PDB file of C-alpha atoms in Angstrom:
ATOM      1  CA  ASP A 900      15.221  -7.839   1.301  1.00  0.00           C
ATOM      2  CA  THR A 901      12.711  -7.663  -1.170  1.00  0.00           C
ATOM      3  CA  ALA A 902      10.720  -4.180  -0.287  1.00  0.00           C
ATOM      4  CA  VAL A 903       7.574  -5.260  -1.829  1.00  0.00           C
ATOM      5  CA  SER A 904       6.550  -8.775  -2.056  1.00  0.00           C
ATOM      6  CA  GLN A 905       3.814 -10.895  -3.380  1.00  0.00           C
ATOM      7  CA  THR A 906       3.296 -14.476  -3.971  1.00  0.00           C
ATOM      8  CA  PRO A 907       2.536 -16.417  -5.881  1.00  0.00           C
ATOM      9  CA  LYS A 908       4.348 -14.742  -8.797  1.00  0.00           C
ATOM     10  CA  TYR A 909       2.923 -17.300 -11.398  1.00  0.00           C
ATOM     11  CA  LEU A 910      -0.824 -18.301 -11.409  1.00  0.00           C
ATOM     12  CA  VAL A 911      -3.060 -20.868 -14.033  1.00  0.00           C
ATOM     13  CA  THR A 912      -5.982 -21.887 -13.073  1.00  0.00           C
ATOM     14  CA  GLN A 913      -9.624 -22.817 -14.617  1.00  0.00           C
ATOM     15  CA  MET A 914     -12.879 -20.242 -15.024  1.00  0.00           C
ATOM     16  CA  GLY A 915     -14.900 -20.099 -11.700  1.00  0.00           C
ATOM     17  CA  ASN A 916     -12.105 -21.054  -9.383  1.00  0.00           C
ATOM     18  CA  ASP A 917     -11.223 -18.390  -6.919  1.00  0.00           C
ATOM     19  CA  LYS A 918      -7.788 -17.358  -6.593  1.00  0.00           C
ATOM     20  CA  SER A 919      -6.056 -15.151  -3.538  1.00  0.00           C
ATOM     21  CA  ILE A 920      -2.552 -12.742  -4.099  1.00  0.00           C
ATOM     22  CA  LYS A 921      -0.965 -11.949  -1.379  1.00  0.00           C
ATOM     23  CA  CYS A 922       0.927  -8.830  -0.850  1.00  0.00           C
ATOM     24  CA  GLU A 923       3.800  -7.748   2.486  1.00  0.00           C
ATOM     25  CA  GLN A 924       6.185  -4.393   2.391  1.00  0.00           C
ATOM     26  CA  ASN A 925       8.616  -3.581   4.765  1.00  0.00           C
ATOM     27  CA  LEU A 926       9.061  -0.296   3.811  1.00  0.00           C
ATOM     28  CA  GLY A 927       7.314   1.108   6.916  1.00  0.00           C
ATOM     29  CA  HIS A 928       4.952   2.830   4.001  1.00  0.00           C
ATOM     30  CA  ASP A 929       1.059   3.504   5.497  1.00  0.00           C
ATOM     31  CA  THR A 930      -0.790   3.098   2.129  1.00  0.00           C
ATOM     32  CA  MET A 931      -0.833   0.143  -0.457  1.00  0.00           C
ATOM     33  CA  TYR A 932      -3.020  -0.229  -3.591  1.00  0.00           C
ATOM     34  CA  TRP A 933      -3.307  -3.376  -6.166  1.00  0.00           C
ATOM     35  CA  TYR A 934      -2.946  -2.260  -9.732  1.00  0.00           C
ATOM     36  CA  LYS A 935      -3.885  -4.476 -12.801  1.00  0.00           C
ATOM     37  CA  GLN A 936      -1.576  -4.380 -16.114  1.00  0.00           C
ATOM     38  CA  ASP A 937      -3.419  -6.433 -19.146  1.00  0.00           C
ATOM     39  CA  SER A 938      -2.426  -7.861 -22.081  1.00  0.00           C
ATOM     40  CA  LYS A 939      -2.047  -4.195 -23.804  1.00  0.00           C
ATOM     41  CA  LYS A 940      -0.002  -3.163 -21.313  1.00  0.00           C
ATOM     42  CA  PHE A 941      -2.392  -0.313 -19.743  1.00  0.00           C
ATOM     43  CA  LEU A 942      -1.697   0.168 -15.852  1.00  0.00           C
ATOM     44  CA  LYS A 943      -5.322   1.003 -13.830  1.00  0.00           C
ATOM     45  CA  ILE A 944      -5.528   1.080 -10.422  1.00  0.00           C
ATOM     46  CA  MET A 945      -7.976  -1.322  -8.877  1.00  0.00           C
ATOM     47  CA  PHE A 946      -7.806  -0.232  -4.835  1.00  0.00           C
ATOM     48  CA  SER A 947      -5.844   1.429  -1.987  1.00  0.00           C
ATOM     49  CA  TYR A 948      -5.642   0.865   1.219  1.00  0.00           C
ATOM     50  CA  ASN A 949      -4.481   3.630   4.004  1.00  0.00           C
ATOM     51  CA  ASN A 950      -3.784   2.208   7.188  1.00  0.00           C
ATOM     52  CA  LYS A 951      -6.071  -0.515   6.634  1.00  0.00           C
ATOM     53  CA  GLU A 952      -8.782   1.410   5.307  1.00  0.00           C
ATOM     54  CA  LEU A 953     -10.548   1.562   1.547  1.00  0.00           C
ATOM     55  CA  ILE A 954      -9.165   5.395   0.408  1.00  0.00           C
ATOM     56  CA  ILE A 955      -9.901   3.864  -3.709  1.00  0.00           C
ATOM     57  CA  ASN A 956     -11.953   1.441  -5.272  1.00  0.00           C
ATOM     58  CA  GLU A 957     -12.379   2.096  -8.433  1.00  0.00           C
ATOM     59  CA  THR A 958     -14.947   0.907 -10.709  1.00  0.00           C
ATOM     60  CA  VAL A 959     -13.993  -3.547 -10.431  1.00  0.00           C
ATOM     61  CA  PRO A 960     -16.341  -6.262 -10.341  1.00  0.00           C
ATOM     62  CA  ASN A 961     -17.361  -6.865  -6.437  1.00  0.00           C
ATOM     63  CA  ARG A 962     -15.957 -10.869  -7.548  1.00  0.00           C
ATOM     64  CA  PHE A 963     -12.525  -8.780  -6.839  1.00  0.00           C
ATOM     65  CA  SER A 964     -12.122  -8.270  -2.790  1.00  0.00           C
ATOM     66  CA  PRO A 965      -8.756  -6.524  -0.893  1.00  0.00           C
ATOM     67  CA  LYS A 966      -8.301  -7.444   2.354  1.00  0.00           C
ATOM     68  CA  SER A 967      -5.940  -5.640   4.677  1.00  0.00           C
ATOM     69  CA  PRO A 968      -5.411  -7.035   7.817  1.00  0.00           C
ATOM     70  CA  ASP A 969      -2.800  -4.506   8.749  1.00  0.00           C
ATOM     71  CA  LYS A 970      -1.082  -1.424   6.916  1.00  0.00           C
ATOM     72  CA  ALA A 971       2.018  -4.007   6.129  1.00  0.00           C
ATOM     73  CA  HIS A 972      -0.587  -6.572   4.305  1.00  0.00           C
ATOM     74  CA  LEU A 973      -3.092  -6.089   1.695  1.00  0.00           C
ATOM     75  CA  ASN A 974      -4.344  -9.488  -0.230  1.00  0.00           C
ATOM     76  CA  LEU A 975      -6.617  -9.864  -3.315  1.00  0.00           C
ATOM     77  CA  HIS A 976      -8.810 -12.656  -3.251  1.00  0.00           C
ATOM     78  CA  ILE A 977     -10.942 -13.054  -6.194  1.00  0.00           C
ATOM     79  CA  ASN A 978     -14.027 -14.956  -6.930  1.00  0.00           C
ATOM     80  CA  SER A 979     -15.794 -16.673  -9.905  1.00  0.00           C
ATOM     81  CA  LEU A 980     -12.540 -16.125 -12.147  1.00  0.00           C
ATOM     82  CA  GLU A 981     -13.216 -14.980 -15.601  1.00  0.00           C
ATOM     83  CA  LEU A 982     -11.368 -15.273 -18.987  1.00  0.00           C
ATOM     84  CA  GLY A 983     -10.878 -11.525 -18.277  1.00  0.00           C
ATOM     85  CA  ASP A 984      -9.421 -11.231 -15.243  1.00  0.00           C
ATOM     86  CA  SER A 985      -6.331 -12.592 -17.218  1.00  0.00           C
ATOM     87  CA  ALA A 986      -3.755 -10.202 -16.052  1.00  0.00           C
ATOM     88  CA  VAL A 987      -0.515  -9.020 -14.021  1.00  0.00           C
ATOM     89  CA  TYR A 988      -1.581  -7.764 -11.232  1.00  0.00           C
ATOM     90  CA  PHE A 989       0.856  -5.357  -9.217  1.00  0.00           C
ATOM     91  CA  CYS A 990       0.984  -4.357  -5.275  1.00  0.00           C
ATOM     92  CA  ALA A 991       2.362  -1.205  -4.253  1.00  0.00           C
ATOM     93  CA  SER A 992       3.300   0.733  -1.570  1.00  0.00           C
ATOM     94  CA  SER A 993       4.005   4.622  -0.759  1.00  0.00           C
ATOM     95  CA  PHE A 994       3.384   7.352   2.158  1.00  0.00           C
ATOM     96  CA  ARG A 995       0.134   8.944   2.045  1.00  0.00           C
ATOM     97  CA  ALA A 996       1.902  12.464   3.013  1.00  0.00           C
ATOM     98  CA  PRO A 997       2.173  15.489   0.280  1.00  0.00           C
ATOM     99  CA  GLY A 998       5.490  15.252  -0.896  1.00  0.00           C
ATOM    100  CA  ALA A 999       6.400  11.817   0.441  1.00  0.00           C
ATOM    101  CA  ASN A1000       5.220  10.072  -3.255  1.00  0.00           C
ATOM    102  CA  VAL A1001       7.382   7.231  -4.467  1.00  0.00           C
ATOM    103  CA  LEU A1002       5.496   4.351  -5.475  1.00  0.00           C
ATOM    104  CA  THR A1003       7.149   0.926  -4.870  1.00  0.00           C
ATOM    105  CA  PHE A1004       5.834  -2.210  -6.585  1.00  0.00           C
ATOM    106  CA  GLY A1005       5.958  -5.898  -5.915  1.00  0.00           C
ATOM    107  CA  ALA A1006       7.467  -8.329  -9.137  1.00  0.00           C
ATOM    108  CA  GLY A1007       3.836  -8.590  -9.730  1.00  0.00           C
ATOM    109  CA  SER A1008       1.768 -11.870 -10.184  1.00  0.00           C
ATOM    110  CA  ARG A1009       1.164 -13.167 -13.546  1.00  0.00           C
ATOM    111  CA  LEU A1010      -2.535 -14.536 -13.930  1.00  0.00           C
ATOM    112  CA  THR A1011      -3.672 -16.783 -16.451  1.00  0.00           C
ATOM    113  CA  VAL A1012      -7.266 -17.969 -16.732  1.00  0.00           C
ATOM    114  CA  LEU A1013      -7.976 -20.998 -18.697  1.00  0.00           C
TER     115      LEU A1013
ATOM    116  CA  ARG B 110     -10.695  11.699 -22.976  1.00  0.00           C
ATOM    117  CA  LYS B 111      -7.855   9.908 -20.962  1.00  0.00           C
ATOM    118  CA  GLU B 112      -6.244  11.326 -18.154  1.00  0.00           C
ATOM    119  CA  VAL B 113      -2.627  11.195 -18.684  1.00  0.00           C
ATOM    120  CA  GLU B 114      -1.747  10.518 -22.519  1.00  0.00           C
ATOM    121  CA  GLN B 115       1.309   9.921 -24.008  1.00  0.00           C
ATOM    122  CA  ASP B 116       3.334   9.033 -27.613  1.00  0.00           C
ATOM    123  CA  PRO B 117       1.993   5.856 -28.907  1.00  0.00           C
ATOM    124  CA  GLY B 118       5.377   4.758 -30.265  1.00  0.00           C
ATOM    125  CA  PRO B 119       7.650   2.601 -30.084  1.00  0.00           C
ATOM    126  CA  PHE B 120      10.264   4.244 -30.727  1.00  0.00           C
ATOM    127  CA  ASN B 121      13.702   3.068 -32.331  1.00  0.00           C
ATOM    128  CA  VAL B 122      16.556   4.697 -32.185  1.00  0.00           C
ATOM    129  CA  PRO B 123      20.454   4.174 -32.532  1.00  0.00           C
ATOM    130  CA  GLU B 124      22.563   4.136 -29.600  1.00  0.00           C
ATOM    131  CA  GLY B 125      23.727   7.778 -28.749  1.00  0.00           C
ATOM    132  CA  ALA B 126      20.607   9.429 -30.116  1.00  0.00           C
ATOM    133  CA  THR B 127      18.534  12.170 -27.976  1.00  0.00           C
ATOM    134  CA  VAL B 128      15.210  10.524 -27.858  1.00  0.00           C
ATOM    135  CA  ALA B 129      12.124  13.266 -26.050  1.00  0.00           C
ATOM    136  CA  PHE B 130       9.219  11.266 -24.487  1.00  0.00           C
ATOM    137  CA  ASN B 131       5.749  13.761 -24.428  1.00  0.00           C
ATOM    138  CA  CYS B 132       2.723  13.324 -22.090  1.00  0.00           C
ATOM    139  CA  THR B 133       0.046  15.421 -21.274  1.00  0.00           C
ATOM    140  CA  TYR B 134      -2.866  15.211 -17.983  1.00  0.00           C
ATOM    141  CA  SER B 135      -6.669  16.059 -18.339  1.00  0.00           C
ATOM    142  CA  ASN B 136      -6.588  16.911 -14.578  1.00  0.00           C
ATOM    143  CA  SER B 137      -5.479  20.649 -13.564  1.00  0.00           C
ATOM    144  CA  ALA B 138      -5.691  19.754  -9.561  1.00  0.00           C
ATOM    145  CA  SER B 139      -2.560  17.596 -10.580  1.00  0.00           C
ATOM    146  CA  GLN B 140       0.419  18.689  -8.094  1.00  0.00           C
ATOM    147  CA  SER B 141       2.907  15.268  -8.658  1.00  0.00           C
ATOM    148  CA  PHE B 142       4.263  14.325 -11.483  1.00  0.00           C
ATOM    149  CA  PHE B 143       7.221  11.255 -12.585  1.00  0.00           C
ATOM    150  CA  TRP B 144       8.647   9.217 -15.106  1.00  0.00           C
ATOM    151  CA  TYR B 145       8.754   5.271 -13.873  1.00  0.00           C
ATOM    152  CA  ARG B 146      10.421   2.947 -16.306  1.00  0.00           C
ATOM    153  CA  GLN B 147       8.964  -0.418 -17.140  1.00  0.00           C
ATOM    154  CA  ASP B 148      11.364  -3.265 -18.400  1.00  0.00           C
ATOM    155  CA  CYS B 149      10.037  -6.043 -19.857  1.00  0.00           C
ATOM    156  CA  ARG B 150       7.821  -8.203 -17.744  1.00  0.00           C
ATOM    157  CA  LYS B 151       9.078  -6.365 -14.570  1.00  0.00           C
ATOM    158  CA  GLU B 152       7.575  -4.088 -12.609  1.00  0.00           C
ATOM    159  CA  PRO B 153       7.306  -0.303 -12.673  1.00  0.00           C
ATOM    160  CA  LYS B 154      10.231   1.706 -10.801  1.00  0.00           C
ATOM    161  CA  LEU B 155      10.789   5.062 -10.863  1.00  0.00           C
ATOM    162  CA  LEU B 156      12.738   6.774 -12.920  1.00  0.00           C
ATOM    163  CA  MET B 157      12.714  10.729 -11.693  1.00  0.00           C
ATOM    164  CA  SER B 158      10.123  13.089 -10.429  1.00  0.00           C
ATOM    165  CA  VAL B 159       9.737  15.863 -12.615  1.00  0.00           C
ATOM    166  CA  TYR B 160       9.704  19.515 -10.445  1.00  0.00           C
ATOM    167  CA  SER B 161       8.150  22.826 -11.483  1.00  0.00           C
ATOM    168  CA  SER B 162      11.534  24.312 -12.503  1.00  0.00           C
ATOM    169  CA  GLY B 163      12.641  21.003 -14.350  1.00  0.00           C
ATOM    170  CA  ASN B 164      15.177  18.469 -13.420  1.00  0.00           C
ATOM    171  CA  GLU B 165      18.074  17.123 -14.711  1.00  0.00           C
ATOM    172  CA  ASP B 166      19.867  13.394 -13.208  1.00  0.00           C
ATOM    173  CA  GLY B 167      23.070  12.725 -15.829  1.00  0.00           C
ATOM    174  CA  ARG B 168      21.608  12.020 -19.275  1.00  0.00           C
ATOM    175  CA  PHE B 169      18.314  12.688 -18.411  1.00  0.00           C
ATOM    176  CA  THR B 170      15.865  15.856 -18.329  1.00  0.00           C
ATOM    177  CA  ALA B 171      12.199  16.382 -17.394  1.00  0.00           C
ATOM    178  CA  GLN B 172      10.233  19.267 -18.044  1.00  0.00           C
ATOM    179  CA  LEU B 173       6.641  20.141 -16.702  1.00  0.00           C
ATOM    180  CA  ASN B 174       4.378  22.693 -17.826  1.00  0.00           C
ATOM    181  CA  ARG B 175       1.117  23.267 -15.919  1.00  0.00           C
ATOM    182  CA  ALA B 176      -0.187  25.885 -17.906  1.00  0.00           C
ATOM    183  CA  SER B 177      -0.217  23.723 -21.085  1.00  0.00           C
ATOM    184  CA  GLN B 178      -0.240  20.740 -18.343  1.00  0.00           C
ATOM    185  CA  TYR B 179       2.408  19.103 -20.333  1.00  0.00           C
ATOM    186  CA  ILE B 180       5.493  16.630 -19.494  1.00  0.00           C
ATOM    187  CA  SER B 181       8.456  15.873 -21.209  1.00  0.00           C
ATOM    188  CA  LEU B 182      11.175  13.388 -20.901  1.00  0.00           C
ATOM    189  CA  LEU B 183      14.921  13.988 -22.896  1.00  0.00           C
ATOM    190  CA  ILE B 184      17.381  11.400 -22.562  1.00  0.00           C
ATOM    191  CA  ARG B 185      20.877  12.161 -24.329  1.00  0.00           C
ATOM    192  CA  ASP B 186      23.361   9.654 -25.664  1.00  0.00           C
ATOM    193  CA  SER B 187      20.760   6.839 -25.133  1.00  0.00           C
ATOM    194  CA  LYS B 188      22.868   3.276 -24.474  1.00  0.00           C
ATOM    195  CA  LEU B 189      21.002  -0.071 -25.110  1.00  0.00           C
ATOM    196  CA  SER B 190      20.152  -0.424 -21.611  1.00  0.00           C
ATOM    197  CA  ASP B 191      17.747   2.016 -21.618  1.00  0.00           C
ATOM    198  CA  SER B 192      15.511   0.275 -23.942  1.00  0.00           C
ATOM    199  CA  ALA B 193      11.752  -0.134 -21.882  1.00  0.00           C
ATOM    200  CA  THR B 194       8.517   1.393 -21.548  1.00  0.00           C
ATOM    201  CA  TYR B 195       8.522   5.006 -20.145  1.00  0.00           C
ATOM    202  CA  LEU B 196       5.909   6.060 -18.139  1.00  0.00           C
ATOM    203  CA  CYS B 197       4.479   8.937 -17.261  1.00  0.00           C
ATOM    204  CA  VAL B 198       2.814   9.434 -13.846  1.00  0.00           C
ATOM    205  CA  VAL B 199       0.776  11.910 -12.329  1.00  0.00           C
ATOM    206  CA  LYS B 200      -0.696  12.044  -9.061  1.00  0.00           C
ATOM    207  CA  PRO B 201      -4.055  14.001  -8.489  1.00  0.00           C
ATOM    208  CA  GLY B 202      -5.543  12.800  -5.314  1.00  0.00           C
ATOM    209  CA  GLN B 203      -4.817   9.862  -3.445  1.00  0.00           C
ATOM    210  CA  ASN B 204      -4.079   7.985  -7.017  1.00  0.00           C
ATOM    211  CA  PHE B 205      -1.246   7.898  -8.977  1.00  0.00           C
ATOM    212  CA  VAL B 206      -2.527   7.459 -12.604  1.00  0.00           C
ATOM    213  CA  PHE B 207       0.057   6.062 -15.091  1.00  0.00           C
ATOM    214  CA  GLY B 208      -0.525   6.666 -18.921  1.00  0.00           C
ATOM    215  CA  PRO B 209      -0.317   3.876 -21.349  1.00  0.00           C
ATOM    216  CA  GLY B 210       3.860   4.270 -22.179  1.00  0.00           C
ATOM    217  CA  THR B 211       5.694   4.672 -24.851  1.00  0.00           C
ATOM    218  CA  ARG B 212       8.468   2.019 -25.988  1.00  0.00           C
ATOM    219  CA  LEU B 213      12.275   2.390 -26.632  1.00  0.00           C
ATOM    220  CA  SER B 214      14.252   0.329 -28.282  1.00  0.00           C
ATOM    221  CA  VAL B 215      17.606   1.486 -28.514  1.00  0.00           C
ATOM    222  CA  LEU B 216      19.406  -0.426 -31.442  1.00  0.00           C
ATOM    223  CA  PRO B 217      23.295  -1.091 -31.818  1.00  0.00           C
TER     224      PRO B 217
END
């Protein structure tokens, strides 16, 4: 059973389109994250949700909108895609409690904007 | 200054070599520290947590110096399968902050 699963794995689309990436975890974690890894391989936090509540919202264009229907799911919707949005988007999850700190990643969703 | 900095790399070493990775962090409030490993076109995976007293897991040894805000990872007797990017990770609060990574290639 995959612990953190995200779909789709690959996404190729035109500039200006809207797309969504879905993420689900079956680890019982209470916190979920979206990270972006660009062409320089730098992994940067975008958003974090704890029990459906937004707790981290880094400087990300408001074309990116996360949604967490429950603590096991965190989806990412992107409007009006731009060339610079091309990257690998990783979903991850963990427990929030101090000391219980392992971050588990999904396999990534590779977005290419043409 | 970046929150987490690492050796730029890449490191190319022969099998059996010992290799050391260095990492510094800027937020003195950081409480948790980790090394993650990322293989090419894969997701990062936890290699080991780093404890104040230092810790070892087989061929891997991690050290933490809170006063210097410095973390290290030592790999002894490196194997071909150790080839990957090694990511230093620091948790100052709610967020896991990743360093830029250091790529290691172990050569036959």
